[in-house]
């Protein structure tokens, strides 16, 4: 796979109005982000003319089973694996600060005349789009259908589900791949729906359930901003959820 950046991804813009980021943490100074003399930080965002095309390799393997001993039944299983390099992403600001040495010129600090051995406060952050080193994704898709007829009408039962096995992203050379699975900035481990349809002459009745696996409200990397999210939400995890739809049609 080969995907060049689109126009928006190469169009930078500067936020000329500094913003307050006191919820972020500066590990080199071991304190919350202080900013300039007014406690503000200038942030650059949008696209970047430095981004390069994404490239990927993918593998898909699947099987379909239609057993003769159970007419009307069908089962399919598909496995997908994708390896991407140079993925274009919007970097997490806290992660840029944590990996400052791995992202040259992304963090601008003011001088610190009081203690030259201590880095000065951060006054500017370049959070425009970057090419991540790469990401890995694996998933399994399952689909099952079973249709049969009786003297009481026609029935159809179905199930569609996706199991996300892996989504890891490496943001910088030398950095550790970070698993996004089950976090607010990543995919769910499980999601799917199942249902039953019943048709009798001009009448049709159906039930469908959608399922969403539980996930953490934290980002994949723990930081003080995420800790505040937990305090705001009142819990670290959103529980799994199911939604049911029932419909009836008469023609």
PDB file of C-alpha atoms in Angstrom:
ATOM      1  CA  UNK A   1       0.000   0.000   0.000  1.00  0.00           C
ATOM      2  CA  UNK A   2       1.134   3.559  -0.767  1.00  0.00           C
ATOM      3  CA  UNK A   3      -0.752   6.663   0.398  1.00  0.00           C
ATOM      4  CA  UNK A   4       0.569  10.196  -0.190  1.00  0.00           C
ATOM      5  CA  UNK A   5      -0.549  13.000   2.147  1.00  0.00           C
ATOM      6  CA  UNK A   6      -3.588  14.990   1.076  1.00  0.00           C
ATOM      7  CA  UNK A   7      -3.707  18.780   0.825  1.00  0.00           C
ATOM      8  CA  UNK A   8      -4.912  19.333   4.401  1.00  0.00           C
ATOM      9  CA  UNK A   9      -2.095  17.169   5.739  1.00  0.00           C
ATOM     10  CA  UNK A  10       0.573  19.413   4.199  1.00  0.00           C
ATOM     11  CA  UNK A  11      -1.104  22.738   5.067  1.00  0.00           C
ATOM     12  CA  UNK A  12       0.310  24.083   8.356  1.00  0.00           C
ATOM     13  CA  UNK A  13      -1.226  26.745  10.532  1.00  0.00           C
ATOM     14  CA  UNK A  14      -0.011  28.554  13.621  1.00  0.00           C
ATOM     15  CA  UNK A  15      -2.079  29.300  16.687  1.00  0.00           C
ATOM     16  CA  UNK A  16      -0.968  32.875  17.261  1.00  0.00           C
ATOM     17  CA  UNK A  17      -2.954  32.996  20.504  1.00  0.00           C
ATOM     18  CA  UNK A  18      -1.006  31.149  23.230  1.00  0.00           C
ATOM     19  CA  UNK A  19      -2.999  28.704  25.310  1.00  0.00           C
ATOM     20  CA  UNK A  20      -2.727  27.482  28.887  1.00  0.00           C
ATOM     21  CA  UNK A  21      -1.612  23.861  29.362  1.00  0.00           C
ATOM     22  CA  UNK A  22      -1.192  23.616  33.119  1.00  0.00           C
ATOM     23  CA  UNK A  23      -2.661  20.085  33.053  1.00  0.00           C
ATOM     24  CA  UNK A  24       0.432  18.831  31.182  1.00  0.00           C
ATOM     25  CA  UNK A  25       3.654  17.811  32.905  1.00  0.00           C
ATOM     26  CA  UNK A  26       7.264  18.747  32.129  1.00  0.00           C
ATOM     27  CA  UNK A  27       9.435  15.758  33.182  1.00  0.00           C
ATOM     28  CA  UNK A  28      12.754  17.589  32.677  1.00  0.00           C
ATOM     29  CA  UNK A  29      11.697  20.267  35.173  1.00  0.00           C
ATOM     30  CA  UNK A  30       9.594  17.862  37.263  1.00  0.00           C
ATOM     31  CA  UNK A  31       6.635  20.242  37.372  1.00  0.00           C
ATOM     32  CA  UNK A  32       3.422  21.079  35.520  1.00  0.00           C
ATOM     33  CA  UNK A  33       3.856  23.040  32.313  1.00  0.00           C
ATOM     34  CA  UNK A  34       4.656  26.649  33.279  1.00  0.00           C
ATOM     35  CA  UNK A  35       4.803  28.369  29.883  1.00  0.00           C
ATOM     36  CA  UNK A  36       6.009  31.948  29.481  1.00  0.00           C
ATOM     37  CA  UNK A  37       5.792  34.715  32.070  1.00  0.00           C
ATOM     38  CA  UNK A  38       2.006  34.666  31.689  1.00  0.00           C
ATOM     39  CA  UNK A  39       1.737  30.866  31.996  1.00  0.00           C
ATOM     40  CA  UNK A  40       0.927  30.469  28.281  1.00  0.00           C
ATOM     41  CA  UNK A  41       2.347  28.218  25.541  1.00  0.00           C
ATOM     42  CA  UNK A  42       2.243  28.846  21.787  1.00  0.00           C
ATOM     43  CA  UNK A  43       1.099  25.751  19.875  1.00  0.00           C
ATOM     44  CA  UNK A  44       1.673  25.037  16.195  1.00  0.00           C
ATOM     45  CA  UNK A  45      -0.816  22.640  14.595  1.00  0.00           C
ATOM     46  CA  UNK A  46      -2.410  21.485  11.373  1.00  0.00           C
ATOM     47  CA  UNK A  47      -0.472  19.820   8.589  1.00  0.00           C
ATOM     48  CA  UNK A  48       3.208  19.890   7.805  1.00  0.00           C
ATOM     49  CA  UNK A  49       5.159  20.108   4.559  1.00  0.00           C
ATOM     50  CA  UNK A  50       7.637  17.673   6.081  1.00  0.00           C
ATOM     51  CA  UNK A  51       5.266  14.690   6.128  1.00  0.00           C
ATOM     52  CA  UNK A  52       6.014  11.881   3.697  1.00  0.00           C
ATOM     53  CA  UNK A  53       3.751   9.205   2.157  1.00  0.00           C
ATOM     54  CA  UNK A  54       2.520   6.297   4.256  1.00  0.00           C
ATOM     55  CA  UNK A  55       3.394   2.782   3.170  1.00  0.00           C
ATOM     56  CA  UNK A  56       1.970  -0.536   4.304  1.00  0.00           C
ATOM     57  CA  UNK A  57       1.949  -4.277   3.767  1.00  0.00           C
ATOM     58  CA  UNK A  58      -1.164  -6.308   4.458  1.00  0.00           C
ATOM     59  CA  UNK A  59      -2.183  -9.941   4.676  1.00  0.00           C
ATOM     60  CA  UNK A  60      -5.749 -11.268   4.605  1.00  0.00           C
ATOM     61  CA  UNK A  61      -6.740 -14.910   5.017  1.00  0.00           C
ATOM     62  CA  UNK A  62     -10.300 -16.189   5.209  1.00  0.00           C
ATOM     63  CA  UNK A  63     -12.450 -19.290   5.177  1.00  0.00           C
ATOM     64  CA  UNK A  64     -16.112 -19.909   4.439  1.00  0.00           C
ATOM     65  CA  UNK A  65     -17.961 -22.986   5.709  1.00  0.00           C
ATOM     66  CA  UNK A  66     -21.399 -24.084   4.410  1.00  0.00           C
ATOM     67  CA  UNK A  67     -22.030 -27.500   6.008  1.00  0.00           C
ATOM     68  CA  UNK A  68     -24.176 -29.900   4.010  1.00  0.00           C
ATOM     69  CA  UNK A  69     -25.540 -31.400   7.244  1.00  0.00           C
ATOM     70  CA  UNK A  70     -27.061 -28.022   8.121  1.00  0.00           C
ATOM     71  CA  UNK A  71     -28.564 -26.453   4.988  1.00  0.00           C
ATOM     72  CA  UNK A  72     -28.991 -22.699   5.208  1.00  0.00           C
ATOM     73  CA  UNK A  73     -26.008 -22.241   7.524  1.00  0.00           C
ATOM     74  CA  UNK A  74     -22.959 -20.220   6.630  1.00  0.00           C
ATOM     75  CA  UNK A  75     -19.879 -19.330   8.698  1.00  0.00           C
ATOM     76  CA  UNK A  76     -17.003 -17.095   7.593  1.00  0.00           C
ATOM     77  CA  UNK A  77     -13.825 -16.173   9.446  1.00  0.00           C
ATOM     78  CA  UNK A  78     -11.339 -13.588   8.159  1.00  0.00           C
ATOM     79  CA  UNK A  79      -7.955 -12.669   9.576  1.00  0.00           C
ATOM     80  CA  UNK A  80      -6.305  -9.354   8.670  1.00  0.00           C
ATOM     81  CA  UNK A  81      -2.812  -8.115   9.478  1.00  0.00           C
ATOM     82  CA  UNK A  82      -1.499  -4.681   8.458  1.00  0.00           C
ATOM     83  CA  UNK A  83       1.971  -3.236   8.970  1.00  0.00           C
ATOM     84  CA  UNK A  84       2.232   0.501   8.308  1.00  0.00           C
ATOM     85  CA  UNK A  85       5.339   2.662   8.163  1.00  0.00           C
ATOM     86  CA  UNK A  86       5.435   6.440   8.134  1.00  0.00           C
ATOM     87  CA  UNK A  87       1.834   6.678   9.327  1.00  0.00           C
ATOM     88  CA  UNK A  88       0.611  10.295   9.360  1.00  0.00           C
ATOM     89  CA  UNK A  89      -0.776  11.157  12.789  1.00  0.00           C
ATOM     90  CA  UNK A  90      -1.504  14.110  15.018  1.00  0.00           C
ATOM     91  CA  UNK A  91       0.973  13.684  17.893  1.00  0.00           C
ATOM     92  CA  UNK A  92      -0.117  13.622  21.514  1.00  0.00           C
ATOM     93  CA  UNK A  93       1.281  16.769  23.144  1.00  0.00           C
ATOM     94  CA  UNK A  94       2.226  15.062  26.395  1.00  0.00           C
ATOM     95  CA  UNK A  95       3.997  12.342  24.438  1.00  0.00           C
ATOM     96  CA  UNK A  96       5.971  14.984  22.525  1.00  0.00           C
ATOM     97  CA  UNK A  97       7.079  16.479  25.828  1.00  0.00           C
ATOM     98  CA  UNK A  98       7.964  13.070  27.299  1.00  0.00           C
ATOM     99  CA  UNK A  99       9.992  12.136  24.185  1.00  0.00           C
ATOM    100  CA  UNK A 100      11.501  15.572  23.617  1.00  0.00           C
ATOM    101  CA  UNK A 101      14.932  14.151  22.736  1.00  0.00           C
ATOM    102  CA  UNK A 102      13.379  11.908  20.057  1.00  0.00           C
ATOM    103  CA  UNK A 103      11.578  14.829  18.351  1.00  0.00           C
ATOM    104  CA  UNK A 104      14.154  17.537  17.601  1.00  0.00           C
ATOM    105  CA  UNK A 105      12.827  21.062  17.099  1.00  0.00           C
ATOM    106  CA  UNK A 106       9.320  20.146  18.304  1.00  0.00           C
ATOM    107  CA  UNK A 107       9.774  21.743  21.731  1.00  0.00           C
ATOM    108  CA  UNK A 108      11.025  25.310  22.218  1.00  0.00           C
ATOM    109  CA  UNK A 109      12.157  26.389  25.675  1.00  0.00           C
ATOM    110  CA  UNK A 110      12.903  29.811  27.083  1.00  0.00           C
ATOM    111  CA  UNK A 111      16.335  30.407  28.635  1.00  0.00           C
ATOM    112  CA  UNK A 112      16.692  29.763  32.337  1.00  0.00           C
ATOM    113  CA  UNK A 113      19.175  32.358  33.595  1.00  0.00           C
ATOM    114  CA  UNK A 114      18.572  31.450  37.236  1.00  0.00           C
ATOM    115  CA  UNK A 115      19.901  27.879  36.889  1.00  0.00           C
ATOM    116  CA  UNK A 116      21.677  27.156  33.584  1.00  0.00           C
ATOM    117  CA  UNK A 117      21.803  23.424  34.434  1.00  0.00           C
ATOM    118  CA  UNK A 118      18.002  23.229  34.457  1.00  0.00           C
ATOM    119  CA  UNK A 119      16.099  23.421  31.127  1.00  0.00           C
ATOM    120  CA  UNK A 120      14.005  26.526  30.713  1.00  0.00           C
ATOM    121  CA  UNK A 121      10.194  26.447  30.624  1.00  0.00           C
ATOM    122  CA  UNK A 122       8.455  25.309  27.457  1.00  0.00           C
ATOM    123  CA  UNK A 123       7.052  28.277  25.523  1.00  0.00           C
ATOM    124  CA  UNK A 124       6.257  26.687  22.134  1.00  0.00           C
ATOM    125  CA  UNK A 125       5.163  23.204  20.979  1.00  0.00           C
ATOM    126  CA  UNK A 126       5.038  22.078  17.354  1.00  0.00           C
ATOM    127  CA  UNK A 127       2.094  19.646  17.372  1.00  0.00           C
ATOM    128  CA  UNK A 128       1.629  19.558  13.591  1.00  0.00           C
ATOM    129  CA  UNK A 129       1.234  16.232  11.800  1.00  0.00           C
ATOM    130  CA  UNK A 130       4.170  13.829  11.800  1.00  0.00           C
ATOM    131  CA  UNK A 131       5.082  10.470  10.304  1.00  0.00           C
ATOM    132  CA  UNK A 132       4.981   7.888  13.058  1.00  0.00           C
ATOM    133  CA  UNK A 133       7.645   5.222  12.790  1.00  0.00           C
ATOM    134  CA  UNK A 134       4.992   2.579  12.252  1.00  0.00           C
ATOM    135  CA  UNK A 135       2.013   0.630  13.519  1.00  0.00           C
ATOM    136  CA  UNK A 136       0.860  -2.983  13.627  1.00  0.00           C
ATOM    137  CA  UNK A 137      -2.759  -4.144  13.468  1.00  0.00           C
ATOM    138  CA  UNK A 138      -4.331  -7.599  13.669  1.00  0.00           C
ATOM    139  CA  UNK A 139      -8.029  -8.443  13.711  1.00  0.00           C
ATOM    140  CA  UNK A 140     -10.421 -11.337  13.199  1.00  0.00           C
ATOM    141  CA  UNK A 141     -13.881 -10.885  11.668  1.00  0.00           C
ATOM    142  CA  UNK A 142     -16.559 -13.510  12.236  1.00  0.00           C
ATOM    143  CA  UNK A 143     -19.910 -13.759  10.473  1.00  0.00           C
ATOM    144  CA  UNK A 144     -22.521 -16.501  10.910  1.00  0.00           C
ATOM    145  CA  UNK A 145     -25.939 -16.848   9.253  1.00  0.00           C
ATOM    146  CA  UNK A 146     -28.588 -19.524   9.559  1.00  0.00           C
ATOM    147  CA  UNK A 147     -31.868 -19.485   7.659  1.00  0.00           C
ATOM    148  CA  UNK A 148     -34.624 -22.096   7.813  1.00  0.00           C
ATOM    149  CA  UNK A 149     -38.329 -22.392   7.059  1.00  0.00           C
ATOM    150  CA  UNK A 150     -41.114 -23.933   9.117  1.00  0.00           C
ATOM    151  CA  UNK A 151     -44.874 -24.031   9.057  1.00  0.00           C
ATOM    152  CA  UNK A 152     -44.720 -21.039  11.415  1.00  0.00           C
ATOM    153  CA  UNK A 153     -42.769 -18.890   8.956  1.00  0.00           C
ATOM    154  CA  UNK A 154     -39.187 -18.205   7.866  1.00  0.00           C
ATOM    155  CA  UNK A 155     -36.449 -17.602  10.397  1.00  0.00           C
ATOM    156  CA  UNK A 156     -32.991 -16.083  10.032  1.00  0.00           C
ATOM    157  CA  UNK A 157     -30.405 -15.800  12.800  1.00  0.00           C
ATOM    158  CA  UNK A 158     -27.148 -13.929  12.295  1.00  0.00           C
ATOM    159  CA  UNK A 159     -24.015 -12.880  14.128  1.00  0.00           C
ATOM    160  CA  UNK A 160     -21.316 -10.401  13.081  1.00  0.00           C
ATOM    161  CA  UNK A 161     -18.346  -9.758  15.374  1.00  0.00           C
ATOM    162  CA  UNK A 162     -14.846  -8.286  15.261  1.00  0.00           C
ATOM    163  CA  UNK A 163     -12.054  -9.225  17.644  1.00  0.00           C
ATOM    164  CA  UNK A 164      -9.235  -6.698  17.575  1.00  0.00           C
ATOM    165  CA  UNK A 165      -6.086  -8.626  18.436  1.00  0.00           C
ATOM    166  CA  UNK A 166      -3.522  -5.848  18.249  1.00  0.00           C
ATOM    167  CA  UNK A 167      -3.002  -2.186  17.487  1.00  0.00           C
ATOM    168  CA  UNK A 168       0.422  -0.893  18.441  1.00  0.00           C
ATOM    169  CA  UNK A 169       2.028   2.326  17.287  1.00  0.00           C
ATOM    170  CA  UNK A 170       5.634   3.455  17.538  1.00  0.00           C
ATOM    171  CA  UNK A 171       5.864   7.243  17.542  1.00  0.00           C
ATOM    172  CA  UNK A 172       9.602   7.881  17.364  1.00  0.00           C
ATOM    173  CA  UNK A 173      12.849   6.175  16.484  1.00  0.00           C
ATOM    174  CA  UNK A 174      14.031   4.325  19.566  1.00  0.00           C
ATOM    175  CA  UNK A 175      10.629   4.620  21.209  1.00  0.00           C
ATOM    176  CA  UNK A 176       8.679   1.686  22.602  1.00  0.00           C
ATOM    177  CA  UNK A 177       5.602   0.575  20.601  1.00  0.00           C
ATOM    178  CA  UNK A 178       2.476   1.560  22.527  1.00  0.00           C
ATOM    179  CA  UNK A 179      -0.646  -0.603  22.560  1.00  0.00           C
ATOM    180  CA  UNK A 180      -3.815   1.421  21.910  1.00  0.00           C
ATOM    181  CA  UNK A 181      -6.159  -1.528  22.373  1.00  0.00           C
ATOM    182  CA  UNK A 182      -8.887  -0.859  24.903  1.00  0.00           C
ATOM    183  CA  UNK A 183      -8.010   2.810  25.466  1.00  0.00           C
ATOM    184  CA  UNK A 184      -9.995   5.923  24.520  1.00  0.00           C
ATOM    185  CA  UNK A 185      -7.629   6.668  21.617  1.00  0.00           C
ATOM    186  CA  UNK A 186      -7.719   3.118  20.257  1.00  0.00           C
ATOM    187  CA  UNK A 187     -10.146   0.405  19.111  1.00  0.00           C
ATOM    188  CA  UNK A 188     -12.348  -1.817  21.252  1.00  0.00           C
ATOM    189  CA  UNK A 189     -11.280  -5.420  21.846  1.00  0.00           C
ATOM    190  CA  UNK A 190     -14.737  -6.719  20.891  1.00  0.00           C
ATOM    191  CA  UNK A 191     -17.656  -5.280  18.995  1.00  0.00           C
ATOM    192  CA  UNK A 192     -20.470  -6.853  17.063  1.00  0.00           C
ATOM    193  CA  UNK A 193     -24.168  -7.482  16.666  1.00  0.00           C
ATOM    194  CA  UNK A 194     -26.516 -10.423  16.524  1.00  0.00           C
ATOM    195  CA  UNK A 195     -30.169 -10.773  15.742  1.00  0.00           C
ATOM    196  CA  UNK A 196     -33.147 -12.832  14.636  1.00  0.00           C
ATOM    197  CA  UNK A 197     -35.691 -12.149  11.865  1.00  0.00           C
ATOM    198  CA  UNK A 198     -39.068 -13.886  11.558  1.00  0.00           C
ATOM    199  CA  UNK A 199     -41.242 -13.588   8.465  1.00  0.00           C
ATOM    200  CA  UNK A 200     -44.775 -14.956   8.110  1.00  0.00           C
ATOM    201  CA  UNK A 201     -46.528 -13.991   4.889  1.00  0.00           C
ATOM    202  CA  UNK A 202     -46.960 -10.177   5.100  1.00  0.00           C
ATOM    203  CA  UNK A 203     -45.597  -9.856   8.651  1.00  0.00           C
ATOM    204  CA  UNK A 204     -41.961  -9.413   9.600  1.00  0.00           C
ATOM    205  CA  UNK A 205     -40.581  -9.083  13.131  1.00  0.00           C
ATOM    206  CA  UNK A 206     -36.935  -8.699  14.108  1.00  0.00           C
ATOM    207  CA  UNK A 207     -34.590  -8.156  17.036  1.00  0.00           C
ATOM    208  CA  UNK A 208     -31.001  -6.896  16.877  1.00  0.00           C
ATOM    209  CA  UNK A 209     -28.418  -6.326  19.614  1.00  0.00           C
ATOM    210  CA  UNK A 210     -25.255  -4.245  19.227  1.00  0.00           C
ATOM    211  CA  UNK A 211     -22.419  -4.904  21.660  1.00  0.00           C
ATOM    212  CA  UNK A 212     -19.481  -2.645  22.546  1.00  0.00           C
ATOM    213  CA  UNK A 213     -16.692  -3.913  24.807  1.00  0.00           C
ATOM    214  CA  UNK A 214     -15.557  -1.951  27.854  1.00  0.00           C
ATOM    215  CA  UNK A 215     -12.653   0.499  27.503  1.00  0.00           C
ATOM    216  CA  UNK A 216     -10.522   2.884  29.528  1.00  0.00           C
ATOM    217  CA  UNK A 217     -11.120   6.633  29.412  1.00  0.00           C
ATOM    218  CA  UNK A 218      -7.340   7.044  29.701  1.00  0.00           C
ATOM    219  CA  UNK A 219      -5.083   7.480  26.731  1.00  0.00           C
ATOM    220  CA  UNK A 220      -2.558   4.765  25.992  1.00  0.00           C
ATOM    221  CA  UNK A 221       0.108   6.680  27.947  1.00  0.00           C
ATOM    222  CA  UNK A 222      -0.671   7.640  31.545  1.00  0.00           C
ATOM    223  CA  UNK A 223      -0.105  11.315  32.361  1.00  0.00           C
ATOM    224  CA  UNK A 224      -1.468  14.079  34.584  1.00  0.00           C
ATOM    225  CA  UNK A 225      -3.998  15.128  31.945  1.00  0.00           C
ATOM    226  CA  UNK A 226      -5.464  11.617  31.978  1.00  0.00           C
ATOM    227  CA  UNK A 227      -5.565  11.654  35.786  1.00  0.00           C
ATOM    228  CA  UNK A 228      -7.750  14.753  35.588  1.00  0.00           C
ATOM    229  CA  UNK A 229     -10.016  12.907  33.141  1.00  0.00           C
ATOM    230  CA  UNK A 230     -10.533  10.171  35.740  1.00  0.00           C
ATOM    231  CA  UNK A 231     -11.417  12.787  38.350  1.00  0.00           C
ATOM    232  CA  UNK A 232     -13.901  14.413  35.963  1.00  0.00           C
ATOM    233  CA  UNK A 233     -15.508  11.142  34.883  1.00  0.00           C
ATOM    234  CA  UNK A 234     -15.549   9.511  38.322  1.00  0.00           C
ATOM    235  CA  UNK A 235     -14.229   6.208  37.014  1.00  0.00           C
ATOM    236  CA  UNK A 236     -11.325   4.956  34.917  1.00  0.00           C
ATOM    237  CA  UNK A 237     -13.332   2.554  32.778  1.00  0.00           C
ATOM    238  CA  UNK A 238     -16.471   2.807  30.661  1.00  0.00           C
ATOM    239  CA  UNK A 239     -18.366  -0.490  31.078  1.00  0.00           C
ATOM    240  CA  UNK A 240     -19.432  -2.641  28.160  1.00  0.00           C
ATOM    241  CA  UNK A 241     -22.700  -1.603  26.550  1.00  0.00           C
ATOM    242  CA  UNK A 242     -25.484  -3.362  24.655  1.00  0.00           C
ATOM    243  CA  UNK A 243     -28.194  -1.699  22.580  1.00  0.00           C
ATOM    244  CA  UNK A 244     -31.361  -3.554  21.534  1.00  0.00           C
ATOM    245  CA  UNK A 245     -33.599  -2.730  18.587  1.00  0.00           C
ATOM    246  CA  UNK A 246     -36.954  -4.388  17.935  1.00  0.00           C
ATOM    247  CA  UNK A 247     -38.894  -3.745  14.747  1.00  0.00           C
ATOM    248  CA  UNK A 248     -42.171  -4.875  13.191  1.00  0.00           C
ATOM    249  CA  UNK A 249     -43.375  -4.471   9.616  1.00  0.00           C
ATOM    250  CA  UNK A 250     -46.657  -5.441   8.022  1.00  0.00           C
ATOM    251  CA  UNK A 251     -47.210  -5.004   4.299  1.00  0.00           C
TER     252      UNK A 251
END
